[in-house]
Amino acid sequence: MEIDGTVDADESIVVNLNQTRLQRLCEHFRKRKLIWTIVLIILIVAIIVNPIVIVTMNKGKREKTSTIQITTVEIITATAAHITTEKIAAATAGKPEQITTTEKTTQIATEKTTQIATETTATEELIPLVIINEDTKWKQSATTVAGGNKRGDGLNQLKQPLGIYVDEDSESIYIADTDNNRIVRWKFGAKNGTIVAGGNGQGDNIDQLRSPTDIVLNKEKTSLIICDSYNKRVIRWSLQNSQSKEILISDISCWGLAIHNNGDLYISDYKKHQIRRLQQGDKEATIVVGYHGQGNQLNQLNEPMYIFVDKNHSIYVADCANNRVMKWMKNAFEGTLVAPGKASGESLNSLKEPIGVIVDHVGNIYVSNSYAFQIKRWSPGAKEGVPVVGEEKIESDGPTELSHPYDLSFDRQGNLYVLSYGTNRLQKFVIDVD
Ligand SMILES: *[C@@H]1O[C@H](CO)[C@@H](O)[C@H](O)[C@H]1NC(C)=O
Ligand SMILES: *[C@@H]1O[C@H](CO)[C@@H](O)[C@H](O)[C@H]1NC(C)=O
């Protein structure tokens, strides 16, 4: 009972409490309603005002952008600057053409900027971003970045490798692992390579290679282009579809390949003593150097090996049996001697059988020759070649030594890669920035 009474009293309290709570809640909601209405009004006002603000701001922005682009034009070309002057004149006069002129100028500016960007990309692909000149040095002690585990066909080994191609985009180095009849890709820093072409025994089936000597990637970087030397063919091998392979050129004793950033492919033929070019879309490769057969005249070659093509389509050729390096400008009737130095008293033996050649920003050439165990640099007009790596001239497998250095390449940082055929390894000489 007592319990009941207590319960009753308590219930009434609860009810009372509940009633006041309800009232408070109602009040609260009423206040909230008011707040919401105010917020809503603010929102509506904001929605109306906002576009006006944005439009005004955009106007300001647009004007700013135009000014920047116009300034760029002024710097880029005199012609564009001329148009700008016209535009400014028009603006001052307040003519109606004002807007169209601005649009035109902006368009030109954009076009020019795009052009410059494209040119920069093109340069990146061929020569390093770091400016290399005759003062550049490399650390004499190299690290082995592929192979170096004796001669063999394991994935951590190479067997008499000849050609390399460094691809910064995929952070990989492609190697023509010649005596293993395969192309391997080594990711930067990897302990092992992976087979990306061949490796199916020696033969001439479409999925086989026979002593490949060089590789490049096509312009789109979707396919490998392989100089399948002993099969006397250049083949395109898709990296995306293992079934897609195609013979690009047959009956060619190819040795070296080079690709221009526009997609043109250059090939050396060491038995016909020629350089040929396959332009994108062409069915046949045309002869660009070597109409005059084997010989040592300026318009002849004798067993051309690796080649390098610069931005201007000049071809540098390691003219092996002539013990010299030649430069052929686009559409030239004869080449010019770039190494050994013309005016030097160097005997021809100073460049015995050059094999590999690459070129830096200022036209210095870097040459490997099988018998010197070092890489030498010839500056334009220099009398003599200067050794840059392998200075000791010792044929061995130490970190400062090279054995039959063949193909070579820079990366974008200016590091120098040299393939050491005799010791079955790829050596990386880091650029010395001190
Ligand atoms: C690397 O290659 C060697 C030799 O083919 C093999 O024994 C080893 O398992 C490979 N290592 C890796 C991580 O694939
Ligand atoms: C390319 O040609 C231009 C103009 O003739 C010249 O200034 C430039 O030095 C050349 N570049 C190379 C890499 O030869």
mmCIF file of C-alpha atoms in Angstrom, residues 45-383:
data_model
loop_
_atom_site.group_PDB
_atom_site.id
_atom_site.type_symbol
_atom_site.label_atom_id
_atom_site.label_comp_id
_atom_site.label_asym_id
_atom_site.label_seq_id
_atom_site.Cartn_x
_atom_site.Cartn_y
_atom_site.Cartn_z
ATOM 1 C CA VAL A 45 19.423 36.068 -49.991
ATOM 2 C CA ALA A 46 22.780 34.333 -50.326
ATOM 3 C CA ILE A 47 21.593 32.306 -53.329
ATOM 4 C CA ILE A 48 20.470 35.469 -55.077
ATOM 5 C CA VAL A 49 23.626 37.429 -54.256
ATOM 6 C CA ASN A 50 26.176 34.614 -54.902
ATOM 7 C CA PRO A 51 26.049 34.442 -58.728
ATOM 8 C CA ILE A 52 26.556 38.183 -58.879
ATOM 9 C CA VAL A 53 29.670 37.844 -56.703
ATOM 10 C CA ILE A 54 30.958 34.875 -58.742
ATOM 11 C CA VAL A 55 30.366 36.675 -62.022
ATOM 12 C CA THR A 56 32.203 39.740 -60.735
ATOM 13 C CA MET A 57 35.067 37.583 -59.421
ATOM 14 C CA ASN A 58 35.305 35.616 -62.677
ATOM 15 C CA LYS A 59 35.499 38.821 -64.603
ATOM 16 C CA GLY A 60 38.489 39.770 -62.492
ATOM 17 C CA LYS A 61 40.072 36.360 -62.948
ATOM 18 C CA ARG A 62 39.567 36.335 -66.670
ATOM 19 C CA GLU A 63 41.204 39.681 -66.964
ATOM 20 C CA LYS A 64 44.146 38.463 -64.908
ATOM 21 C CA THR A 65 44.620 35.310 -67.019
ATOM 22 C CA SER A 66 44.591 37.302 -70.219
ATOM 23 C CA THR A 67 47.245 39.637 -68.887
ATOM 24 C CA ILE A 68 49.525 36.723 -67.972
ATOM 25 C CA GLN A 69 49.077 35.112 -71.364
ATOM 26 C CA ILE A 70 49.684 38.372 -73.158
ATOM 27 C CA THR A 71 52.909 38.821 -71.222
ATOM 28 C CA THR A 72 53.977 35.314 -72.282
ATOM 29 C CA VAL A 73 53.314 36.172 -75.900
ATOM 30 C CA GLU A 74 55.395 39.292 -75.614
ATOM 31 C CA ILE A 75 58.311 37.248 -74.369
ATOM 32 C CA ILE A 76 57.914 34.460 -76.887
ATOM 33 C CA THR A 77 57.777 36.163 -80.258
ATOM 34 C CA ALA A 78 57.971 39.522 -81.864
ATOM 35 C CA THR A 79 54.922 38.718 -83.995
ATOM 36 C CA ALA A 80 52.802 37.953 -80.987
ATOM 37 C CA ALA A 81 54.083 41.089 -79.292
ATOM 38 C CA HIS A 82 52.982 43.012 -82.369
ATOM 39 C CA ILE A 83 49.449 41.644 -82.043
ATOM 40 C CA THR A 84 49.495 42.544 -78.352
ATOM 41 C CA THR A 85 50.411 46.097 -79.226
ATOM 42 C CA GLU A 86 47.502 46.158 -81.655
ATOM 43 C CA LYS A 87 45.247 44.792 -78.962
ATOM 44 C CA ILE A 88 46.376 47.358 -76.432
ATOM 45 C CA ALA A 89 45.850 50.101 -79.025
ATOM 46 C CA ALA A 90 42.378 48.756 -79.706
ATOM 47 C CA ALA A 91 41.647 48.598 -76.008
ATOM 48 C CA THR A 92 42.684 52.198 -75.498
ATOM 49 C CA ALA A 93 40.520 53.270 -78.404
ATOM 50 C CA GLY A 94 37.667 51.222 -76.907
ATOM 51 C CA LYS A 95 36.868 49.634 -80.247
ATOM 52 C CA PRO A 96 34.300 46.825 -80.493
ATOM 53 C CA GLU A 97 36.959 44.428 -81.972
ATOM 54 C CA GLN A 98 38.693 44.629 -78.635
ATOM 55 C CA ILE A 99 37.203 41.378 -77.361
ATOM 56 C CA THR A 100 37.938 39.356 -80.493
ATOM 57 C CA THR A 101 41.526 40.556 -80.539
ATOM 58 C CA THR A 102 41.937 39.521 -76.920
ATOM 59 C CA GLU A 103 40.539 36.101 -77.754
ATOM 60 C CA LYS A 104 42.917 35.748 -80.696
ATOM 61 C CA THR A 105 45.905 36.752 -78.616
ATOM 62 C CA THR A 106 44.902 34.345 -75.885
ATOM 63 C CA GLN A 107 44.582 31.565 -78.453
ATOM 64 C CA ILE A 108 48.015 32.276 -79.888
ATOM 65 C CA ALA A 109 49.465 32.379 -76.404
ATOM 66 C CA THR A 110 47.979 29.003 -75.592
ATOM 67 C CA GLU A 111 49.283 27.535 -78.831
ATOM 68 C CA LYS A 112 52.786 28.857 -78.209
ATOM 69 C CA THR A 113 52.772 27.563 -74.649
ATOM 70 C CA THR A 114 51.701 24.125 -75.848
ATOM 71 C CA GLN A 115 54.443 24.155 -78.460
ATOM 72 C CA ILE A 116 57.077 24.958 -75.873
ATOM 73 C CA ALA A 117 55.758 22.220 -73.586
ATOM 74 C CA THR A 118 55.935 19.689 -76.430
ATOM 75 C CA GLU A 119 59.478 20.690 -77.231
ATOM 76 C CA THR A 120 60.513 20.247 -73.615
ATOM 77 C CA THR A 121 59.033 16.743 -73.561
ATOM 78 C CA ALA A 122 60.829 15.896 -76.774
ATOM 79 C CA THR A 123 64.159 16.921 -75.312
ATOM 80 C CA GLU A 124 63.556 14.880 -72.194
ATOM 81 C CA GLU A 125 63.208 11.706 -74.187
ATOM 82 C CA LEU A 126 66.483 12.019 -76.011
ATOM 83 C CA ILE A 127 68.900 13.705 -73.655
ATOM 84 C CA PRO A 128 68.944 14.175 -69.887
ATOM 85 C CA LEU A 129 67.343 17.066 -68.002
ATOM 86 C CA VAL A 130 70.564 17.778 -66.153
ATOM 87 C CA ILE A 131 72.797 19.834 -68.407
ATOM 88 C CA ILE A 132 75.835 17.767 -69.220
ATOM 89 C CA ASN A 133 78.830 19.537 -70.667
ATOM 90 C CA GLU A 134 82.579 19.090 -70.958
ATOM 91 C CA ASP A 135 83.015 19.713 -67.206
ATOM 92 C CA THR A 136 80.597 17.000 -66.105
ATOM 93 C CA LYS A 137 82.138 14.136 -64.175
ATOM 94 C CA TRP A 138 80.866 10.768 -63.019
ATOM 95 C CA LYS A 139 81.802 8.803 -59.907
ATOM 96 C CA GLN A 140 84.425 6.326 -61.035
ATOM 97 C CA SER A 141 83.030 3.502 -58.935
ATOM 98 C CA ALA A 142 79.914 2.055 -60.524
ATOM 99 C CA THR A 143 77.116 -0.091 -59.151
ATOM 100 C CA THR A 144 75.827 -3.121 -60.992
ATOM 101 C CA VAL A 145 72.154 -2.581 -61.784
ATOM 102 C CA ALA A 146 71.513 -5.713 -63.888
ATOM 103 C CA GLY A 147 73.272 -9.059 -64.151
ATOM 104 C CA GLY A 148 76.678 -9.378 -62.570
ATOM 105 C CA ASN A 149 75.950 -12.911 -61.344
ATOM 106 C CA LYS A 150 78.227 -14.592 -63.844
ATOM 107 C CA ARG A 151 77.200 -15.673 -67.321
ATOM 108 C CA GLY A 152 73.947 -17.629 -67.421
ATOM 109 C CA ASP A 153 70.260 -17.759 -68.208
ATOM 110 C CA GLY A 154 68.810 -17.224 -64.714
ATOM 111 C CA LEU A 155 66.579 -14.209 -64.203
ATOM 112 C CA ASN A 156 69.384 -12.573 -62.223
ATOM 113 C CA GLN A 157 71.882 -13.219 -65.018
ATOM 114 C CA LEU A 158 72.793 -12.026 -68.492
ATOM 115 C CA LYS A 159 74.711 -13.757 -71.265
ATOM 116 C CA GLN A 160 76.796 -11.505 -73.519
ATOM 117 C CA PRO A 161 74.290 -8.614 -73.524
ATOM 118 C CA LEU A 162 74.714 -5.955 -76.214
ATOM 119 C CA GLY A 163 72.022 -3.270 -76.251
ATOM 120 C CA ILE A 164 70.112 -1.216 -73.676
ATOM 121 C CA TYR A 165 67.195 1.191 -73.599
ATOM 122 C CA VAL A 166 66.380 3.251 -70.501
ATOM 123 C CA ASP A 167 62.699 4.134 -70.066
ATOM 124 C CA GLU A 168 62.080 6.620 -67.260
ATOM 125 C CA ASP A 169 58.288 6.419 -67.593
ATOM 126 C CA SER A 170 58.153 2.758 -66.604
ATOM 127 C CA GLU A 171 61.281 3.121 -64.434
ATOM 128 C CA SER A 172 62.887 0.233 -66.276
ATOM 129 C CA ILE A 173 65.872 -0.680 -68.343
ATOM 130 C CA TYR A 174 65.381 -2.974 -71.312
ATOM 131 C CA ILE A 175 68.339 -5.170 -72.223
ATOM 132 C CA ALA A 176 69.044 -7.140 -75.384
ATOM 133 C CA ASP A 177 70.325 -10.264 -73.640
ATOM 134 C CA THR A 178 71.901 -11.439 -76.854
ATOM 135 C CA ASP A 179 73.178 -14.944 -76.155
ATOM 136 C CA ASN A 180 70.014 -15.818 -74.221
ATOM 137 C CA ASN A 181 67.959 -14.853 -77.312
ATOM 138 C CA ARG A 182 65.672 -12.709 -75.180
ATOM 139 C CA ILE A 183 64.811 -9.166 -74.135
ATOM 140 C CA VAL A 184 64.649 -8.598 -70.382
ATOM 141 C CA ARG A 185 63.255 -5.693 -68.404
ATOM 142 C CA TRP A 186 64.896 -4.691 -65.136
ATOM 143 C CA LYS A 187 62.897 -2.323 -62.969
ATOM 144 C CA PHE A 188 65.125 0.299 -61.340
ATOM 145 C CA GLY A 189 66.594 -1.296 -58.228
ATOM 146 C CA ALA A 190 65.330 -4.817 -59.039
ATOM 147 C CA LYS A 191 67.438 -7.873 -58.205
ATOM 148 C CA ASN A 192 66.001 -9.876 -61.111
ATOM 149 C CA GLY A 193 64.797 -9.130 -64.585
ATOM 150 C CA THR A 194 61.662 -10.342 -66.337
ATOM 151 C CA ILE A 195 61.547 -11.704 -69.874
ATOM 152 C CA VAL A 196 59.456 -9.426 -72.094
ATOM 153 C CA ALA A 197 60.305 -10.899 -75.510
ATOM 154 C CA GLY A 198 61.884 -14.098 -76.784
ATOM 155 C CA GLY A 199 63.235 -16.568 -74.281
ATOM 156 C CA ASN A 200 61.606 -19.350 -76.320
ATOM 157 C CA GLY A 201 64.844 -20.873 -77.573
ATOM 158 C CA GLN A 202 66.851 -19.841 -80.603
ATOM 159 C CA GLY A 203 64.870 -19.814 -83.823
ATOM 160 C CA ASP A 204 62.976 -17.821 -86.397
ATOM 161 C CA ASN A 205 59.369 -18.377 -85.336
ATOM 162 C CA ILE A 206 57.529 -15.141 -84.657
ATOM 163 C CA ASP A 207 57.849 -15.699 -80.892
ATOM 164 C CA GLN A 208 61.568 -16.474 -81.069
ATOM 165 C CA LEU A 209 64.698 -14.343 -81.350
ATOM 166 C CA ARG A 210 68.210 -15.080 -82.561
ATOM 167 C CA SER A 211 70.938 -12.889 -81.102
ATOM 168 C CA PRO A 212 68.984 -9.658 -80.650
ATOM 169 C CA THR A 213 71.377 -6.698 -80.548
ATOM 170 C CA ASP A 214 69.166 -3.696 -79.717
ATOM 171 C CA ILE A 215 65.746 -2.538 -78.556
ATOM 172 C CA VAL A 216 63.774 0.678 -78.322
ATOM 173 C CA LEU A 217 60.201 1.419 -77.278
ATOM 174 C CA ASN A 218 57.837 2.825 -79.877
ATOM 175 C CA LYS A 219 56.615 6.412 -79.523
ATOM 176 C CA GLU A 220 53.476 5.379 -77.604
ATOM 177 C CA LYS A 221 55.547 3.047 -75.400
ATOM 178 C CA THR A 222 53.138 0.217 -76.086
ATOM 179 C CA SER A 223 55.530 -1.987 -78.062
ATOM 180 C CA LEU A 224 59.136 -3.040 -78.134
ATOM 181 C CA ILE A 225 60.981 -2.667 -81.395
ATOM 182 C CA ILE A 226 63.685 -5.295 -81.574
ATOM 183 C CA CYS A 227 66.653 -5.698 -83.836
ATOM 184 C CA ASP A 228 66.513 -9.488 -84.206
ATOM 185 C CA SER A 229 69.936 -9.510 -85.753
ATOM 186 C CA TYR A 230 70.615 -13.100 -86.823
ATOM 187 C CA ASN A 231 67.086 -13.470 -88.134
ATOM 188 C CA LYS A 232 67.790 -10.391 -90.263
ATOM 189 C CA ARG A 233 64.602 -8.629 -89.232
ATOM 190 C CA VAL A 234 63.244 -5.768 -87.155
ATOM 191 C CA ILE A 235 60.138 -6.774 -85.250
ATOM 192 C CA ARG A 236 57.492 -4.989 -83.233
ATOM 193 C CA TRP A 237 56.523 -6.903 -80.125
ATOM 194 C CA SER A 238 53.510 -5.612 -78.192
ATOM 195 C CA LEU A 239 53.947 -5.167 -74.465
ATOM 196 C CA GLN A 240 50.190 -5.250 -73.948
ATOM 197 C CA ASN A 241 49.069 -8.180 -76.047
ATOM 198 C CA SER A 242 51.431 -11.156 -76.177
ATOM 199 C CA GLN A 243 49.822 -12.322 -79.457
ATOM 200 C CA SER A 244 50.566 -9.087 -81.263
ATOM 201 C CA LYS A 245 53.893 -9.282 -83.094
ATOM 202 C CA GLU A 246 54.797 -7.961 -86.495
ATOM 203 C CA ILE A 247 57.855 -7.945 -88.767
ATOM 204 C CA LEU A 248 58.538 -4.287 -89.595
ATOM 205 C CA ILE A 249 61.577 -4.788 -91.838
ATOM 206 C CA SER A 250 62.986 -8.021 -93.215
ATOM 207 C CA ASP A 251 66.260 -8.847 -94.976
ATOM 208 C CA ILE A 252 68.240 -6.377 -92.890
ATOM 209 C CA SER A 253 71.452 -7.063 -90.983
ATOM 210 C CA CYS A 254 70.413 -4.636 -88.305
ATOM 211 C CA TRP A 255 72.618 -3.764 -85.358
ATOM 212 C CA GLY A 256 71.536 -0.477 -83.756
ATOM 213 C CA LEU A 257 68.164 1.237 -83.386
ATOM 214 C CA ALA A 258 67.242 4.809 -82.515
ATOM 215 C CA ILE A 259 63.853 6.457 -82.270
ATOM 216 C CA HIS A 260 63.122 10.152 -82.694
ATOM 217 C CA ASN A 261 60.407 11.638 -80.481
ATOM 218 C CA ASN A 262 58.188 12.019 -83.563
ATOM 219 C CA GLY A 263 58.174 8.232 -83.949
ATOM 220 C CA ASP A 264 60.688 7.918 -86.796
ATOM 221 C CA LEU A 265 62.767 4.782 -86.409
ATOM 222 C CA TYR A 266 66.414 4.637 -87.544
ATOM 223 C CA ILE A 267 68.218 1.354 -88.148
ATOM 224 C CA SER A 268 71.850 0.577 -88.936
ATOM 225 C CA ASP A 269 72.664 -2.270 -91.331
ATOM 226 C CA TYR A 270 76.208 -3.499 -90.715
ATOM 227 C CA LYS A 271 76.401 -5.643 -93.850
ATOM 228 C CA LYS A 272 74.977 -3.163 -96.341
ATOM 229 C CA HIS A 273 76.812 -0.288 -94.561
ATOM 230 C CA GLN A 274 73.673 1.819 -94.422
ATOM 231 C CA ILE A 275 71.336 3.660 -92.101
ATOM 232 C CA ARG A 276 67.671 3.389 -92.904
ATOM 233 C CA ARG A 277 64.639 5.261 -91.619
ATOM 234 C CA LEU A 278 61.115 3.983 -91.133
ATOM 235 C CA GLN A 279 58.686 6.840 -90.734
ATOM 236 C CA GLN A 280 55.416 6.286 -88.912
ATOM 237 C CA GLY A 281 52.839 4.933 -91.306
ATOM 238 C CA ASP A 282 55.417 3.912 -93.936
ATOM 239 C CA LYS A 283 55.595 0.342 -95.181
ATOM 240 C CA GLU A 284 59.194 0.527 -96.397
ATOM 241 C CA ALA A 285 62.291 1.837 -94.690
ATOM 242 C CA THR A 286 64.232 4.296 -96.852
ATOM 243 C CA ILE A 287 68.018 4.630 -97.016
ATOM 244 C CA VAL A 288 69.193 7.881 -95.429
ATOM 245 C CA VAL A 289 72.929 7.138 -95.254
ATOM 246 C CA GLY A 290 75.009 4.798 -97.405
ATOM 247 C CA TYR A 291 74.112 5.023 -101.084
ATOM 248 C CA HIS A 292 77.773 4.601 -101.972
ATOM 249 C CA GLY A 293 78.545 1.186 -100.523
ATOM 250 C CA GLN A 294 81.298 0.120 -98.151
ATOM 251 C CA GLY A 295 84.286 2.444 -97.783
ATOM 252 C CA ASN A 296 86.072 5.126 -95.821
ATOM 253 C CA GLN A 297 85.048 8.248 -97.734
ATOM 254 C CA LEU A 298 82.897 10.872 -96.020
ATOM 255 C CA ASN A 299 79.841 9.578 -97.883
ATOM 256 C CA GLN A 300 80.489 5.958 -96.937
ATOM 257 C CA LEU A 301 80.347 3.708 -93.894
ATOM 258 C CA ASN A 302 82.058 0.471 -92.951
ATOM 259 C CA GLU A 303 80.116 -1.733 -90.542
ATOM 260 C CA PRO A 304 77.981 0.817 -88.685
ATOM 261 C CA MET A 305 77.082 -0.307 -85.155
ATOM 262 C CA TYR A 306 75.018 1.697 -82.626
ATOM 263 C CA ILE A 307 73.494 5.022 -83.661
ATOM 264 C CA PHE A 308 72.115 8.114 -81.918
ATOM 265 C CA VAL A 309 69.610 10.582 -83.372
ATOM 266 C CA ASP A 310 69.271 14.102 -81.958
ATOM 267 C CA LYS A 311 66.349 16.541 -82.005
ATOM 268 C CA ASN A 312 67.406 17.899 -85.414
ATOM 269 C CA HIS A 313 67.420 14.418 -86.948
ATOM 270 C CA SER A 314 71.214 14.398 -87.083
ATOM 271 C CA ILE A 315 72.468 10.825 -86.980
ATOM 272 C CA TYR A 316 75.636 9.906 -85.092
ATOM 273 C CA VAL A 317 77.095 6.610 -86.244
ATOM 274 C CA ALA A 318 79.721 4.415 -84.626
ATOM 275 C CA ASP A 319 81.439 3.622 -87.933
ATOM 276 C CA CYS A 320 83.180 0.583 -86.505
ATOM 277 C CA ALA A 321 85.524 -0.749 -89.174
ATOM 278 C CA ASN A 322 86.552 2.802 -90.113
ATOM 279 C CA ASN A 323 87.585 3.470 -86.467
ATOM 280 C CA ARG A 324 85.626 6.710 -86.420
ATOM 281 C CA VAL A 325 82.315 8.333 -85.444
ATOM 282 C CA MET A 326 80.415 10.247 -88.114
ATOM 283 C CA LYS A 327 77.652 12.829 -87.869
ATOM 284 C CA TRP A 328 75.113 13.005 -90.654
ATOM 285 C CA MET A 329 72.870 16.048 -90.644
ATOM 286 C CA LYS A 330 69.386 15.656 -92.078
ATOM 287 C CA ASN A 331 69.407 15.444 -95.910
ATOM 288 C CA ALA A 332 73.222 15.744 -96.052
ATOM 289 C CA PHE A 333 75.191 14.273 -98.963
ATOM 290 C CA GLU A 334 78.094 13.328 -96.742
ATOM 291 C CA GLY A 335 78.901 13.009 -93.090
ATOM 292 C CA THR A 336 81.337 14.952 -90.922
ATOM 293 C CA LEU A 337 83.999 13.327 -88.804
ATOM 294 C CA VAL A 338 83.348 13.922 -85.094
ATOM 295 C CA ALA A 339 85.811 11.444 -83.592
ATOM 296 C CA PRO A 340 88.712 11.100 -83.535
ATOM 297 C CA GLY A 341 89.259 14.853 -83.639
ATOM 298 C CA LYS A 342 90.034 16.096 -87.118
ATOM 299 C CA ALA A 343 92.889 18.370 -86.157
ATOM 300 C CA SER A 344 94.337 15.978 -83.612
ATOM 301 C CA GLY A 345 97.552 14.130 -84.049
ATOM 302 C CA GLU A 346 95.771 11.072 -82.705
ATOM 303 C CA SER A 347 96.385 7.961 -84.658
ATOM 304 C CA LEU A 348 93.317 6.176 -85.901
ATOM 305 C CA ASN A 349 94.084 3.461 -83.353
ATOM 306 C CA SER A 350 92.998 5.875 -80.619
ATOM 307 C CA LEU A 351 89.464 4.928 -81.502
ATOM 308 C CA LYS A 352 89.751 1.325 -82.393
ATOM 309 C CA GLU A 353 86.419 -0.144 -83.405
ATOM 310 C CA PRO A 354 83.868 2.161 -81.792
ATOM 311 C CA ILE A 355 80.626 0.377 -80.962
ATOM 312 C CA GLY A 356 78.347 2.669 -78.956
ATOM 313 C CA VAL A 357 77.698 6.412 -79.224
ATOM 314 C CA ILE A 358 75.510 8.875 -77.315
ATOM 315 C CA VAL A 359 75.370 12.675 -77.362
ATOM 316 C CA ASP A 360 74.703 15.250 -74.623
ATOM 317 C CA HIS A 361 73.027 18.710 -74.668
ATOM 318 C CA VAL A 362 75.950 20.606 -76.077
ATOM 319 C CA GLY A 363 76.959 18.066 -78.691
ATOM 320 C CA ASN A 364 79.731 16.236 -76.829
ATOM 321 C CA ILE A 365 79.838 12.643 -77.901
ATOM 322 C CA TYR A 366 80.496 9.651 -75.665
ATOM 323 C CA VAL A 367 81.930 6.597 -77.327
ATOM 324 C CA SER A 368 82.506 3.020 -76.277
ATOM 325 C CA ASN A 369 84.993 0.902 -78.087
ATOM 326 C CA SER A 370 85.510 -2.704 -77.433
ATOM 327 C CA TYR A 371 89.278 -2.657 -76.971
ATOM 328 C CA ALA A 372 89.740 0.330 -74.686
ATOM 329 C CA PHE A 373 87.729 -0.753 -71.605
ATOM 330 C CA GLN A 374 86.695 2.844 -71.054
ATOM 331 C CA ILE A 375 84.277 5.500 -72.291
ATOM 332 C CA LYS A 376 85.741 8.605 -73.911
ATOM 333 C CA ARG A 377 84.207 12.004 -74.554
ATOM 334 C CA TRP A 378 84.886 14.124 -77.642
ATOM 335 C CA SER A 379 83.794 17.737 -77.409
ATOM 336 C CA PRO A 380 82.959 19.516 -80.650
ATOM 337 C CA GLY A 381 86.229 20.729 -82.118
ATOM 338 C CA ALA A 382 88.342 19.038 -79.432
ATOM 339 C CA LYS A 383 91.640 17.594 -80.488
#
